[in-house]
Short mmCIF file of C-alpha atoms in Angstrom, two decimals:
data_model
loop_
_atom_site.label_atom_id
_atom_site.label_comp_id
_atom_site.label_asym_id
_atom_site.label_seq_id
_atom_site.Cartn_x
_atom_site.Cartn_y
_atom_site.Cartn_z
CA MET B 22 -7.29 5.92 -14.26
CA GLU B 23 -4.54 8.36 -15.06
CA GLY B 24 -1.41 7.00 -16.61
CA VAL B 25 2.17 7.61 -15.61
CA TYR B 26 3.79 10.60 -17.29
CA PHE B 27 7.51 11.25 -17.48
CA PRO B 28 7.91 15.07 -17.49
CA GLU B 29 11.71 15.30 -17.87
CA LYS B 30 12.95 16.48 -21.22
CA GLY B 31 15.13 14.31 -23.39
CA LEU B 32 15.08 11.28 -25.64
CA ALA B 33 14.55 8.76 -22.83
CA SER B 34 11.51 10.56 -21.42
CA ASP B 35 10.06 11.03 -24.90
CA LEU B 36 10.39 7.31 -25.65
CA ALA B 37 8.88 6.43 -22.27
CA ASN B 38 5.86 8.65 -22.89
CA ARG B 39 5.39 7.33 -26.41
CA PHE B 40 5.50 3.75 -25.08
CA SER B 41 2.96 4.56 -22.34
CA GLU B 42 0.54 6.17 -24.80
CA SER B 43 0.83 3.49 -27.47
CA PHE B 44 0.50 0.66 -24.93
CA LYS B 45 -2.81 2.16 -23.72
CA LYS B 46 -4.31 1.46 -27.13
CA SER B 47 -3.93 -2.32 -26.73
CA SER B 48 -7.49 -3.66 -26.85
CA TRP B 49 -6.84 -6.82 -24.81
CA ILE B 50 -6.48 -4.68 -21.69
CA SER B 51 -8.93 -1.90 -22.51
CA ALA B 52 -11.67 -4.44 -23.06
CA GLY B 53 -11.40 -5.69 -19.48
CA ARG B 54 -14.09 -5.10 -16.88
CA ASP B 55 -13.50 -4.08 -13.26
CA LEU B 56 -15.15 -7.04 -11.57
CA VAL B 57 -13.03 -8.13 -8.63
CA SER B 58 -12.69 -6.48 -5.20
CA SER B 59 -9.71 -6.71 -2.87
CA SER B 60 -11.55 -9.21 -0.65
CA ALA B 61 -12.34 -11.40 -3.66
CA LEU B 62 -8.72 -11.32 -4.74
CA LYS B 63 -7.61 -12.38 -1.26
CA LEU B 64 -10.06 -15.31 -1.24
CA ILE B 65 -8.80 -16.46 -4.63
CA ALA B 66 -5.22 -16.14 -3.41
CA LEU B 67 -6.03 -18.11 -0.27
CA PHE B 68 -7.54 -20.93 -2.35
CA LEU B 69 -4.49 -21.02 -4.63
CA MET B 70 -2.18 -20.88 -1.61
CA VAL B 71 -3.81 -23.92 0.00
CA ILE B 72 -3.39 -25.84 -3.26
CA ASP B 73 0.27 -24.84 -3.36
CA HIS B 74 0.91 -25.84 0.24
CA ILE B 75 -0.75 -29.24 -0.23
CA GLY B 76 1.78 -29.82 -2.98
CA ALA B 77 4.57 -28.58 -0.71
CA PHE B 78 3.75 -30.73 2.33
CA PHE B 79 2.91 -33.87 0.30
CA PRO B 80 5.42 -33.78 -2.57
CA ALA B 81 5.37 -37.54 -3.15
CA ALA B 82 1.61 -37.77 -3.50
CA ALA B 83 0.65 -34.40 -5.01
CA PRO B 84 1.18 -33.65 -8.70
CA LEU B 85 3.54 -30.85 -9.65
CA VAL B 86 0.68 -28.93 -11.21
CA LEU B 87 -0.43 -27.95 -7.70
CA ARG B 88 2.82 -26.01 -7.25
CA TRP B 89 2.35 -24.41 -10.67
CA VAL B 90 -1.15 -23.19 -9.82
CA GLY B 91 0.06 -22.04 -6.44
CA ARG B 92 2.58 -19.66 -7.99
CA LEU B 93 -0.30 -17.25 -8.64
CA SER B 94 -1.04 -16.73 -4.93
CA ALA B 95 2.00 -14.70 -3.82
CA PRO B 96 1.70 -12.04 -6.58
CA ILE B 97 -1.97 -11.55 -5.68
CA PHE B 98 -1.17 -11.18 -1.98
CA VAL B 99 1.61 -8.71 -2.84
CA PHE B 100 -0.79 -6.70 -4.97
CA CYS B 101 -3.36 -6.64 -2.16
CA LEU B 102 -0.66 -5.59 0.30
CA CYS B 103 0.24 -2.64 -1.91
CA GLU B 104 -3.44 -1.62 -2.11
CA GLY B 105 -3.81 -1.92 1.67
CA LEU B 106 -0.64 0.10 2.20
CA ARG B 107 -1.93 2.82 -0.10
CA HIS B 108 -5.37 3.09 1.52
CA THR B 109 -4.80 2.22 5.18
CA SER B 110 -5.87 4.81 7.76
CA SER B 111 -2.73 4.14 9.82
CA ARG B 112 0.38 2.90 8.09
CA ASN B 113 2.19 2.53 11.42
CA ARG B 114 -0.44 0.12 12.73
CA TYR B 115 -0.40 -1.72 9.41
CA LEU B 116 3.36 -2.19 9.62
CA ALA B 117 3.22 -3.14 13.30
CA ARG B 118 0.60 -5.80 12.60
CA LEU B 119 2.67 -7.32 9.82
CA TYR B 120 5.81 -7.25 11.93
CA GLY B 121 4.09 -8.84 14.92
CA CYS B 122 2.76 -11.66 12.76
CA SER B 123 6.17 -12.10 11.17
CA VAL B 124 7.99 -12.51 14.50
CA ALA B 125 5.25 -14.66 16.03
CA MET B 126 5.07 -17.08 13.11
CA GLY B 127 8.84 -17.24 12.92
CA ALA B 128 8.99 -18.23 16.61
CA VAL B 129 6.30 -20.92 16.14
CA ASN B 130 8.05 -22.27 13.05
CA LEU B 131 11.34 -22.49 14.97
CA THR B 132 9.62 -24.26 17.88
CA LEU B 133 7.85 -26.82 15.70
CA ASN B 134 10.97 -27.63 13.71
CA SER B 135 12.90 -28.10 16.97
CA LEU B 136 10.24 -30.31 18.53
CA PHE B 137 9.71 -32.43 15.41
CA PRO B 138 13.06 -32.76 13.66
CA GLU B 139 11.85 -36.00 12.05
CA ALA B 140 9.03 -34.23 10.20
CA PRO B 141 9.07 -35.18 6.49
CA VAL B 142 8.68 -31.51 5.54
CA PRO B 143 9.80 -28.81 8.00
CA VAL B 144 7.84 -25.59 8.33
CA SER B 145 9.41 -22.93 6.14
CA ASN B 146 6.31 -21.08 4.90
CA HIS B 147 6.41 -17.48 6.07
CA ILE B 148 4.88 -14.85 3.82
CA PHE B 149 4.47 -12.33 6.67
CA SER B 150 8.19 -11.61 6.71
CA ALA B 151 8.23 -10.82 3.00
CA LEU B 152 5.11 -8.67 3.22
CA PHE B 153 6.52 -6.65 6.13
CA LEU B 154 9.82 -6.21 4.30
CA LEU B 155 8.02 -4.98 1.17
CA ALA B 156 5.80 -2.58 3.15
CA GLY B 157 8.81 -1.21 5.04
CA LEU B 158 10.81 -0.87 1.83
CA ILE B 159 8.05 1.10 0.09
CA THR B 160 7.50 3.32 3.14
CA LEU B 161 11.21 4.22 3.47
CA MET B 162 11.50 4.84 -0.27
CA GLU B 163 8.53 7.22 -0.21
CA GLN B 164 10.02 9.04 2.78
CA LYS B 165 13.41 9.12 1.00
CA ARG B 166 15.03 7.53 4.04
CA TYR B 167 17.56 5.61 2.02
CA VAL B 168 20.22 5.63 4.74
CA THR B 169 17.78 3.96 7.13
CA LEU B 170 16.97 1.37 4.49
CA VAL B 171 20.67 0.56 3.92
CA VAL B 172 21.38 0.37 7.66
CA TRP B 173 18.36 -1.93 8.13
CA GLN B 174 19.61 -4.34 5.50
CA LEU B 175 23.18 -4.30 6.79
CA LEU B 176 21.96 -5.09 10.31
CA SER B 177 19.74 -7.83 8.93
CA PHE B 178 22.65 -9.40 7.09
CA GLY B 179 24.94 -9.13 10.10
CA LEU B 180 22.41 -10.55 12.57
CA THR B 181 21.51 -13.47 10.30
CA ALA B 182 25.18 -14.23 9.58
CA LEU B 183 26.10 -14.20 13.29
CA ALA B 184 23.13 -16.37 14.20
CA GLY B 185 23.98 -18.80 11.40
CA PHE B 186 27.58 -19.06 12.64
CA PHE B 187 27.00 -19.36 16.39
CA TRP B 188 23.47 -20.80 16.55
CA PRO B 189 22.27 -22.10 13.16
CA GLN B 190 18.94 -23.27 14.54
CA VAL B 191 17.78 -19.72 15.27
CA ALA B 192 19.11 -18.14 12.09
CA PRO B 193 15.63 -18.16 10.43
CA LEU B 194 14.16 -16.32 13.44
CA ALA B 195 16.93 -13.72 13.17
CA GLY B 196 15.74 -13.09 9.63
CA ASP B 197 12.22 -12.53 10.98
CA LEU B 198 13.37 -10.04 13.61
CA LEU B 199 15.11 -8.00 10.90
CA PRO B 200 13.83 -9.24 7.50
CA GLY B 201 16.39 -8.98 4.71
CA LEU B 202 16.22 -8.88 0.92
CA PHE B 203 17.78 -12.32 0.54
CA THR B 204 16.26 -14.08 3.57
CA ALA B 205 12.55 -13.25 3.19
CA GLU B 206 10.28 -15.69 1.37
CA GLY B 207 10.28 -15.05 -2.35
CA GLY B 208 13.59 -13.19 -2.28
CA PRO B 209 14.42 -10.08 -4.31
CA SER B 210 12.25 -11.11 -7.24
CA LEU B 211 9.05 -11.00 -5.16
CA LEU B 212 10.05 -7.60 -3.72
CA LEU B 213 10.66 -6.29 -7.21
CA LEU B 214 7.20 -7.47 -8.22
CA GLY B 215 5.83 -5.64 -5.18
CA LEU B 216 7.42 -2.39 -6.32
CA ILE B 217 5.86 -2.89 -9.76
CA CYS B 218 2.45 -3.46 -8.16
CA TYR B 219 2.73 -0.37 -5.95
CA PHE B 220 4.08 2.20 -8.33
CA PHE B 221 2.26 1.04 -11.49
CA ALA B 222 -1.08 0.01 -9.97
CA GLU B 223 -2.89 3.14 -11.21
CA ASP B 224 -2.00 2.40 -14.85
CA LYS B 225 -3.03 -1.14 -15.81
CA HIS B 226 -1.03 -0.97 -19.02
CA LEU B 227 2.21 -0.28 -17.20
CA LEU B 228 1.26 -2.85 -14.57
CA ALA B 229 0.80 -5.45 -17.32
CA ALA B 230 4.09 -4.49 -18.96
CA GLY B 231 5.91 -4.75 -15.63
CA PHE B 232 4.33 -8.13 -14.84
CA LEU B 233 5.18 -9.59 -18.24
CA LEU B 234 8.74 -8.26 -18.11
CA TRP B 235 9.14 -9.72 -14.58
CA GLY B 236 7.77 -13.14 -15.59
CA GLY B 237 9.72 -13.20 -18.84
CA THR B 238 12.98 -12.38 -17.08
CA LEU B 239 12.47 -15.10 -14.49
CA PHE B 240 11.63 -17.60 -17.21
CA ALA B 241 14.69 -16.68 -19.25
CA ALA B 242 16.92 -16.95 -16.17
CA ALA B 243 15.47 -20.35 -15.24
CA TRP B 244 15.84 -21.62 -18.80
CA ALA B 245 19.46 -20.43 -18.98
CA ASP B 246 20.31 -22.00 -15.60
CA LEU B 247 18.23 -25.18 -15.58
CA GLY B 248 17.25 -25.78 -19.18
CA LEU B 249 13.74 -25.69 -20.61
CA ARG B 250 12.54 -28.71 -18.62
CA GLY B 251 14.07 -27.30 -15.44
CA ALA B 252 12.16 -24.08 -15.93
CA PHE B 253 8.97 -26.09 -15.50
CA VAL B 254 10.14 -28.65 -12.93
CA GLN B 255 12.33 -26.53 -10.60
CA GLY B 256 12.48 -22.85 -11.49
CA TYR B 257 8.82 -22.18 -12.07
CA GLN B 258 8.51 -18.98 -10.03
CA TRP B 259 7.89 -17.15 -13.32
CA MET B 260 4.44 -18.72 -13.49
CA GLY B 261 3.34 -16.10 -10.94
CA ALA B 262 2.89 -13.77 -13.90
CA GLY B 263 -0.26 -15.77 -14.64
CA ALA B 264 -1.99 -13.81 -11.87
CA LEU B 265 -2.03 -10.70 -14.11
CA PRO B 266 -5.50 -11.23 -15.64
CA LEU B 267 -7.08 -11.24 -12.17
CA LEU B 268 -5.32 -8.00 -11.26
CA LEU B 269 -6.45 -6.33 -14.44
CA VAL B 270 -10.11 -6.74 -13.47
CA TYR B 271 -9.59 -5.33 -9.94
CA ASN B 272 -12.19 -2.66 -9.29
CA GLY B 273 -10.33 -0.70 -6.63
CA ARG B 274 -12.84 -1.55 -3.92
CA ARG B 275 -12.27 -3.27 -0.62
CA GLY B 276 -15.27 -5.58 -0.78
CA ARG B 277 -16.51 -7.45 2.26
CA GLY B 278 -14.59 -6.77 5.45
CA MET B 279 -12.15 -9.61 6.14
CA LYS B 280 -9.51 -7.60 7.94
CA PHE B 281 -8.09 -10.31 10.20
CA PHE B 282 -9.19 -13.46 8.39
CA PHE B 283 -5.95 -13.85 6.43
CA TYR B 284 -3.81 -13.21 9.51
CA LEU B 285 -5.47 -16.18 11.23
CA PHE B 286 -6.07 -18.50 8.27
CA TYR B 287 -2.54 -18.39 6.91
CA PRO B 288 -0.65 -19.80 9.94
CA LEU B 289 -3.49 -22.12 10.97
CA HIS B 290 -3.67 -23.89 7.59
CA VAL B 291 0.16 -24.16 7.41
CA TYR B 292 0.32 -25.86 10.82
CA PHE B 293 -2.63 -28.09 10.03
CA LEU B 294 -0.88 -29.35 6.90
CA PHE B 295 2.38 -29.70 8.82
CA PHE B 296 0.83 -31.95 11.45
CA LEU B 297 -1.11 -33.88 8.83
CA SER B 298 2.11 -34.59 6.93
CA LEU B 299 3.77 -35.54 10.22
CA LEU B 300 1.03 -38.07 10.98
CA THR B 301 0.89 -39.58 7.50
CA GLY B 302 4.55 -39.30 6.56
#
């Protein structure tokens, strides 16, 4: 695959190009094999996600290692979203499907949490909102519609703030109607990782550098805020960088058609675990 080249003249562009060329010589990446399709990545991510959610819904019984392993799932899903966004035959339908799932799951989550306030673990899982936000962000950036992006985020902040003040119970749904940078699952750090996956996907060396920088920054921030132990017990989002080896062996192919499987499996397994925790809690 072609690398990223920085054509502008100057010291910064020269250093960037030198870094890109020297990083390509690293044998630990060049020796990889393109073995994994998009469908295979999604299945792996689904398996890791179920492990993570078992740990989330049964925190007293499940070991913390389940949450650690589960950190790999979101980066893989984000990577697959970026690939789908790049190759979809209709980006508008792709965005509409994500938005519809985001609003629908937000409404169901709100309903369940209202009907079962005594649930040991409320339903808060909602990756659709973050995926739609990332897809919309990338689309507006490519179209250079920065004003629209800013207005969107201001409206999202305003709607969520008003809902939180006047009707706190529906504030999460307001964030699903207009997903915001700070209300979507994963927050700004997951969106930043999505931008790395989208714009560096065609150069695995830059993708690896971006992933390692992302994970290293999150680890350093967690260590500074929570201490070394806290970085493993509380602030372990940085472990998502462990998904990198799987992405480096991605072969650029779709694999077996599983177009709607994830859209169904994700909410169904979340609600199954929710009711199971409700019955056993």
